[in-house]
Coordinates of C-alpha atoms and ligand atoms in Angstrom, one line a residue:
M160 CA 57.6 237.4 181.9
K161 CA 61.1 237.8 180.4
S162 CA 61.3 237.7 176.6
L163 CA 62.9 234.5 175.4
S164 CA 66.1 234.9 173.5
P165 CA 66.2 233.6 169.9
E166 CA 68.4 230.7 171.1
A167 CA 65.9 229.7 173.8
K168 CA 63.0 229.9 171.2
A169 CA 65.0 227.7 168.8
R170 CA 65.3 225.1 171.5
L171 CA 61.6 224.8 172.1
R172 CA 59.6 221.7 171.2
S173 CA 56.6 222.0 168.9
R174 CA 53.8 222.7 171.5
S175 CA 55.9 225.3 173.3
R176 CA 56.7 227.0 170.0
F177 CA 53.0 227.6 169.3
V178 CA 52.7 229.2 172.8
H179 CA 55.9 231.3 172.8
L180 CA 56.9 232.3 169.2
G181 CA 56.1 235.8 168.3
R182 CA 55.7 236.9 171.9
D183 CA 57.7 239.6 173.5
G184 CA 56.7 240.3 177.2
E185 CA 58.7 243.5 177.3
A186 CA 57.3 245.0 174.2
S187 CA 53.7 244.3 175.4
H188 CA 54.5 245.8 178.9
G189 CA 53.9 242.4 180.6
F190 CA 50.5 241.8 179.0
V191 CA 50.3 238.3 177.6
N192 CA 49.1 239.3 174.1
L193 CA 50.2 242.2 171.9
P194 CA 47.4 244.6 171.1
P195 CA 46.2 245.0 167.5
Y196 CA 48.3 248.0 166.5
R197 CA 46.3 250.1 164.1
G198 CA 47.7 252.8 162.0
S199 CA 48.9 254.5 158.8
T200 CA 51.3 257.2 160.0
V201 CA 54.4 256.3 162.0
L202 CA 56.2 259.4 163.3
F203 CA 59.9 259.9 162.9
P204 CA 62.0 261.6 165.6
D205 CA 63.8 264.0 163.2
A206 CA 64.3 264.9 159.5
A207 CA 67.4 262.7 159.1
T208 CA 65.5 259.6 160.2
L209 CA 62.6 260.5 158.0
E210 CA 65.0 260.9 155.1
S211 CA 66.8 257.6 155.7
G212 CA 63.7 255.6 156.8
N213 CA 66.1 254.0 159.3
Q214 CA 63.7 252.9 162.0
R215 CA 61.9 249.7 162.8
F216 CA 58.4 250.8 161.6
T217 CA 57.9 253.4 158.9
Y218 CA 54.3 253.2 157.6
G219 CA 51.2 251.1 158.3
T220 CA 51.4 249.1 155.0
H221 CA 55.0 248.1 155.8
G222 CA 54.2 246.3 159.1
T223 CA 53.3 246.9 162.7
P224 CA 54.5 245.2 165.9
T225 CA 51.4 242.9 165.7
T226 CA 52.1 241.9 162.1
E227 CA 55.8 241.5 162.8
A228 CA 55.0 239.1 165.7
L229 CA 52.8 236.9 163.6
C230 CA 55.4 236.9 160.7
E231 CA 58.2 236.0 163.1
A232 CA 56.2 233.1 164.6
W233 CA 55.1 231.8 161.2
T234 CA 58.5 232.1 159.6
A235 CA 59.9 229.9 162.4
L236 CA 57.1 227.4 162.2
A237 CA 57.3 227.1 158.4
G238 CA 61.1 226.9 158.5
A239 CA 61.1 229.9 156.1
A240 CA 63.3 233.0 155.7
G241 CA 60.3 235.4 155.9
T242 CA 56.6 235.7 155.7
A243 CA 54.1 238.2 154.1
L244 CA 50.6 238.7 155.4
V245 CA 47.7 239.6 153.1
P246 CA 43.9 239.9 153.8
T247 CA 42.8 236.5 152.5
G248 CA 44.1 233.1 151.5
M249 CA 43.1 233.8 147.9
A250 CA 45.2 237.0 148.1
A251 CA 48.1 234.9 149.3
I252 CA 47.7 232.7 146.2
A253 CA 47.7 235.8 144.0
L254 CA 50.7 237.3 145.8
A255 CA 52.8 234.1 145.4
L256 CA 51.8 233.8 141.7
F257 CA 52.6 237.5 141.0
T258 CA 56.0 236.9 142.7
A259 CA 56.9 233.9 140.5
V260 CA 55.5 234.6 137.0
K261 CA 55.4 237.5 134.6
A262 CA 54.3 238.1 131.0
G263 CA 55.5 235.5 128.6
D264 CA 56.0 232.8 131.3
H265 CA 54.3 229.4 131.6
L266 CA 52.8 228.0 134.8
L267 CA 52.1 224.4 135.7
M268 CA 49.1 224.2 138.0
T269 CA 47.7 221.1 139.7
D270 CA 44.2 220.1 138.4
S271 CA 43.2 219.6 142.0
A272 CA 43.7 223.3 143.0
Y273 CA 41.2 225.4 144.9
Q274 CA 38.8 226.5 142.2
P275 CA 39.2 230.3 142.7
A276 CA 43.0 229.8 142.2
R277 CA 42.1 228.4 138.8
R278 CA 39.9 231.4 138.1
F279 CA 42.9 233.6 138.9
C280 CA 45.1 231.7 136.4
D281 CA 42.4 231.6 133.7
G282 CA 41.5 235.2 134.2
M283 CA 44.1 237.6 135.6
L284 CA 47.2 235.7 134.7
K285 CA 45.9 234.9 131.2
R286 CA 45.1 238.6 130.7
M287 CA 48.6 239.5 131.8
G288 CA 50.2 237.1 129.3
V289 CA 50.9 234.1 131.5
E290 CA 49.9 230.7 130.1
T291 CA 48.7 228.0 132.5
T292 CA 48.8 224.2 131.9
Y293 CA 46.9 222.0 134.4
Y294 CA 48.5 218.7 135.3
D295 CA 47.3 215.5 137.0
P296 CA 48.1 215.9 140.7
R297 CA 49.3 212.3 140.8
L298 CA 51.9 212.9 138.1
G299 CA 54.9 213.0 140.5
A300 CA 58.3 213.1 138.8
G301 CA 56.4 212.7 135.5
I302 CA 55.8 216.4 135.6
A303 CA 59.3 216.8 134.0
S304 CA 57.8 216.1 130.6
L305 CA 55.5 219.2 130.9
F306 CA 58.2 221.7 131.3
R307 CA 58.8 224.2 128.5
P308 CA 61.7 226.6 128.2
N309 CA 59.5 229.4 129.7
T310 CA 58.0 227.4 132.6
K311 CA 58.7 229.5 135.6
A312 CA 56.5 228.0 138.3
V313 CA 54.8 224.8 139.5
F314 CA 51.8 225.1 141.8
V315 CA 50.9 222.2 144.1
E316 CA 48.1 221.8 146.6
S317 CA 48.4 218.6 148.6
P318 CA 46.1 217.1 149.4
G319 CA 43.6 218.8 147.1
S320 CA 41.1 220.4 149.4
Q321 CA 38.1 218.7 147.9
S322 CA 39.3 215.6 146.1
L323 CA 42.2 214.8 148.6
E324 CA 44.9 213.6 146.1
V325 CA 48.3 213.7 147.7
Q326 CA 51.1 215.0 145.5
D327 CA 54.7 213.9 145.5
I328 CA 56.1 217.3 146.4
P329 CA 59.7 216.3 146.8
A330 CA 59.8 214.7 143.3
I331 CA 58.0 217.7 141.8
A332 CA 60.4 220.1 143.6
E333 CA 63.4 218.2 142.3
A334 CA 62.1 218.4 138.7
A335 CA 61.4 222.2 139.1
R336 CA 64.8 222.9 140.8
A337 CA 66.6 221.2 137.9
R338 CA 64.9 223.7 135.5
G339 CA 65.1 226.8 137.8
A340 CA 61.3 227.0 138.3
C341 CA 59.7 228.2 141.5
V342 CA 57.6 225.7 143.5
I343 CA 54.5 227.2 145.1
A344 CA 52.5 225.1 147.6
D345 CA 49.1 225.8 149.0
N346 CA 49.8 224.1 152.4
T347 CA 46.6 225.1 154.1
W348 CA 45.4 221.5 154.8
A349 CA 48.5 220.3 156.5
T350 CA 49.9 223.5 157.9
P351 CA 53.6 223.5 158.8
L352 CA 52.8 221.3 161.8
F353 CA 52.0 218.3 159.5
F354 CA 54.1 219.2 156.4
P355 CA 57.1 221.6 156.7
P356 CA 57.0 223.1 153.2
H357 CA 60.4 224.6 152.8
A358 CA 62.2 221.5 154.1
N359 CA 60.4 219.6 151.3
G360 CA 61.6 221.8 148.5
V361 CA 58.8 224.4 148.4
D362 CA 60.0 228.0 147.6
L363 CA 56.7 229.9 148.4
A364 CA 54.2 228.3 150.8
I365 CA 50.7 229.6 151.1
E366 CA 48.5 229.2 154.2
A367 CA 44.9 230.4 154.3
G368 CA 45.1 231.7 157.9
T369 CA 41.3 231.8 157.6
K370 CA 41.2 228.1 158.4
Y371 CA 43.3 226.5 161.2
L372 CA 45.2 229.6 162.3
S373 CA 41.9 231.3 163.0
G374 CA 40.2 228.1 164.2
H375 CA 37.0 230.1 164.9
S376 CA 35.6 231.1 161.5
D377 CA 35.7 234.7 162.4
L378 CA 38.6 236.1 160.4
L379 CA 40.1 236.2 156.9
L380 CA 43.9 236.1 156.4
G381 CA 46.5 234.8 154.0
L382 CA 50.2 234.1 154.6
V383 CA 53.0 233.5 152.1
S384 CA 56.3 232.2 153.5
A385 CA 59.4 232.2 151.4
N386 CA 62.8 230.4 151.5
A387 CA 65.9 232.5 151.3
A388 CA 66.1 232.5 147.5
W389 CA 62.5 233.8 147.1
L390 CA 62.2 236.2 150.0
E391 CA 63.4 239.4 148.2
P392 CA 61.1 238.8 145.1
L393 CA 58.2 238.2 147.6
R394 CA 59.0 241.4 149.5
R395 CA 59.2 243.4 146.3
V396 CA 55.7 242.3 145.1
E397 CA 54.3 242.6 148.7
R398 CA 55.5 246.3 148.7
E399 CA 54.2 246.9 145.1
L400 CA 50.7 245.6 145.9
A401 CA 50.5 247.1 149.4
I402 CA 47.6 244.9 150.5
P403 CA 48.4 244.2 154.2
A404 CA 46.1 242.1 156.4
G405 CA 43.8 244.0 158.7
P406 CA 45.1 244.6 162.3
E407 CA 42.2 242.9 164.0
D408 CA 42.5 239.8 161.9
V409 CA 46.2 239.6 162.6
F410 CA 45.6 240.0 166.3
L411 CA 43.0 237.2 166.3
A412 CA 45.3 235.0 164.2
L413 CA 48.1 235.4 166.8
R414 CA 45.6 234.4 169.5
G415 CA 44.5 231.4 167.4
L416 CA 48.1 230.4 167.0
R417 CA 48.4 229.7 170.7
T418 CA 45.9 226.8 170.5
M419 CA 46.5 225.8 166.9
E420 CA 48.4 222.6 167.6
L421 CA 45.9 221.4 170.1
R422 CA 43.0 222.1 167.9
L423 CA 44.6 220.5 164.9
R424 CA 45.5 217.3 166.7
E425 CA 41.9 217.1 168.0
A426 CA 40.5 217.8 164.6
E427 CA 42.8 215.0 163.3
R428 CA 41.5 212.5 165.9
Q429 CA 37.8 213.5 165.3
A430 CA 38.1 213.4 161.5
L431 CA 39.7 210.0 161.5
A432 CA 37.0 208.6 163.8
L433 CA 34.3 210.0 161.6
A434 CA 36.0 208.9 158.4
Q435 CA 36.3 205.3 159.8
W436 CA 32.6 205.3 160.9
L437 CA 31.6 206.6 157.5
R438 CA 33.6 203.9 155.7
A439 CA 31.5 201.2 157.4
R440 CA 28.2 202.8 156.4
P441 CA 26.4 201.1 153.5
E442 CA 25.4 204.5 152.0
V443 CA 29.1 205.4 151.4
L444 CA 30.9 204.3 148.3
H445 CA 34.4 205.8 149.1
V446 CA 36.0 207.8 151.9
L447 CA 38.7 210.2 150.6
H448 CA 41.0 210.6 153.6
P449 CA 44.8 210.1 152.9
A450 CA 45.4 208.8 156.5
L451 CA 43.2 205.8 155.8
P452 CA 45.2 202.8 154.6
D453 CA 43.0 202.2 151.6
H454 CA 43.4 205.7 150.2
P455 CA 45.3 205.5 146.9
D456 CA 48.0 207.9 148.1
H457 CA 48.2 206.6 151.7
A458 CA 51.9 205.5 151.3
L459 CA 52.9 208.9 150.0
W460 CA 51.0 210.7 152.8
K461 CA 52.7 208.4 155.3
R462 CA 56.1 209.1 153.9
D463 CA 55.8 212.9 153.8
F464 CA 53.2 214.0 156.4
A465 CA 53.4 214.0 160.2
G466 CA 49.6 214.1 160.5
S467 CA 46.2 214.9 158.9
S468 CA 43.8 217.7 159.5
G469 CA 40.0 217.7 160.0
L470 CA 39.1 218.0 156.3
F471 CA 38.1 215.0 154.2
S472 CA 35.5 213.9 151.7
V473 CA 33.2 211.0 151.0
V474 CA 31.5 209.7 147.8
L475 CA 28.0 208.4 148.4
Q476 CA 26.4 205.5 146.6
P477 CA 24.6 206.7 143.5
T478 CA 21.4 208.5 144.6
S479 CA 19.4 211.6 143.6
D480 CA 20.2 215.2 144.4
R481 CA 16.8 215.3 146.2
A482 CA 17.9 212.5 148.5
V483 CA 21.2 214.2 149.3
A484 CA 19.3 217.5 150.0
A485 CA 16.9 215.7 152.3
M486 CA 19.9 214.3 154.2
L487 CA 21.7 217.7 154.5
D488 CA 18.6 219.8 155.2
G489 CA 17.8 218.1 158.5
L490 CA 21.3 218.0 160.0
E491 CA 21.5 219.7 163.4
L492 CA 25.2 219.9 164.1
F493 CA 26.7 220.0 160.6
G494 CA 26.7 223.6 159.3
L495 CA 26.2 224.0 155.5
G496 CA 28.8 226.5 154.5
Y497 CA 32.1 227.3 152.8
S498 CA 35.5 227.5 154.4
W499 CA 36.8 225.1 157.0
G500 CA 39.2 224.6 160.0
G501 CA 36.8 226.1 162.6
F502 CA 35.7 224.7 165.9
E503 CA 32.4 223.7 164.4
T504 CA 31.7 220.9 162.0
L505 CA 30.7 221.8 158.4
V506 CA 29.6 219.8 155.3
I507 CA 29.2 220.8 151.7
P508 CA 28.3 218.9 148.6
F509 CA 30.8 219.3 145.8
D510 CA 31.5 218.3 142.2
C511 CA 34.9 218.9 140.6
A512 CA 33.8 217.7 137.2
P513 CA 32.8 221.0 135.6
Y514 CA 36.2 222.6 136.1
R515 CA 38.7 219.8 135.8
S516 CA 40.7 219.9 132.6
A517 CA 43.7 217.5 133.0
T518 CA 41.9 214.7 134.8
R519 CA 38.3 213.4 134.9
W520 CA 36.3 213.6 138.1
A521 CA 33.8 210.7 138.0
P522 CA 33.9 209.3 141.5
G523 CA 30.7 207.2 141.1
G524 CA 28.2 209.1 143.2
P525 CA 27.5 212.4 144.9
S526 CA 30.4 213.8 146.9
L527 CA 30.4 215.5 150.3
R528 CA 33.2 217.4 152.0
F529 CA 33.5 217.5 155.8
S530 CA 35.4 219.9 158.0
V531 CA 35.3 218.2 161.4
G532 CA 35.2 220.3 164.5
L533 CA 35.3 219.8 168.2
E534 CA 31.8 218.5 169.0
D535 CA 31.4 215.1 170.7
I536 CA 32.0 212.6 168.0
E537 CA 29.0 210.4 169.1
D538 CA 26.7 213.4 168.6
L539 CA 28.1 213.9 165.1
K540 CA 27.6 210.2 164.3
D541 CA 24.0 210.3 165.7
D542 CA 23.2 213.4 163.5
L543 CA 24.6 211.8 160.4
A544 CA 22.9 208.5 161.1
R545 CA 19.6 210.3 161.2
G546 CA 20.6 212.0 157.9
F547 CA 21.2 208.7 156.3
E548 CA 17.7 207.6 157.3
R549 CA 16.3 210.7 155.5
L550 CA 18.5 209.9 152.5
K551 CA 17.2 206.4 152.3
A552 CA 13.6 207.5 152.7
A553 CA 14.0 210.1 149.9
S554 CA 15.9 207.7 147.5
Ligands
LIG719 C1 42.9 225.2 149.9 C2 42.5 226.6 150.1 N1 43.3 227.6 149.8 C3 43.0 228.9 149.9 C4 41.7 229.2 150.3 C5 41.4 230.7 150.3 O1 41.2 231.2 151.6 P1 40.4 232.5 151.8 O2 38.9 232.0 152.0 O3 40.9 233.1 153.0 O4 40.5 233.4 150.6 C6 40.8 228.3 150.6 C7 39.4 228.6 151.0 O5 38.5 227.9 151.1 C8 41.2 226.9 150.5 O6 40.3 225.9 150.7

């Protein structure tokens, strides 16, 4: 196979891009996939090149052909100027925050953020002299009133990965731009397929590659893409921290990328079907899925997003913890476990109340989050229907 020219790659439609970006047939000697290049040392041909560092690869922490392939593909998919890879999604959150704030700065953080991201702000950033204010994710342009002279970054996660509030990112980005603050988005739920972050005003976009890029629950990876204004600051902190992603994980992520669009579109279909079924169940009080017309942020989701992924939540009618446990314990196809975006369906109970500070989480009953996989939807419904029988019997 000939390598595609940059012009030919730029012409490709979405599905072809997932298949062809980051591939170079000549560099991989005709093999379809690049191998996982492993290594610390890169040899230089002579003393002058060693001195100048003027060659494509110079040291393991600075990139390999495998990491470069994934960065090139992701940069194009995200509409970014460049991408950094780190070992986990949480490390990507840390890298983006370290890039945007320093001692004496103030950070605005959505109250709906992934809880370990809050831990990072309340722990590491606080110790380093950065103050965090949590804000209501539904504040939209109203965020303008929270800016202080030293506010240097606004962090969004839309939708929130448990509570599913959609944020008005274009309005937040406009308010931030007017004050010179960096907009950081955890875009893991939508991925650039359903929400192109940089075209919507985001400066640094985070993707936990652990989820849909992997698709198989067998790797950990974080990506931070930057627009042109924020690429150099990102590169500097990337170099200073020197925490590159593992070669095997990057290789697997490149492999996952090839089927990512297909898996995401199927996850979208499956999740919508299950969400609609759940909405009709008497045991369910609310379904939290922004693509359903009765979700409070549906109009915003429809305006800004090109699709929805396989992650959504439900609030059950009030019942005991014992009854919920009886439901969950007998499930055959729904794995009980953290993370999401894999080929297999997962469910976890959750409660945002203990850590929310700008908003109150009181949904009216116990909450469950689903990551819907690729099983037959009728099997999933049958399994859940049996679960609801156990719930009723134990109530
Ligand atoms: C929204 C979101 N962002 C980031 C992460 C962190 O990813 P990782 O598990 O790779 O650290 C997660 C993990 O669950 C997540 O749900």
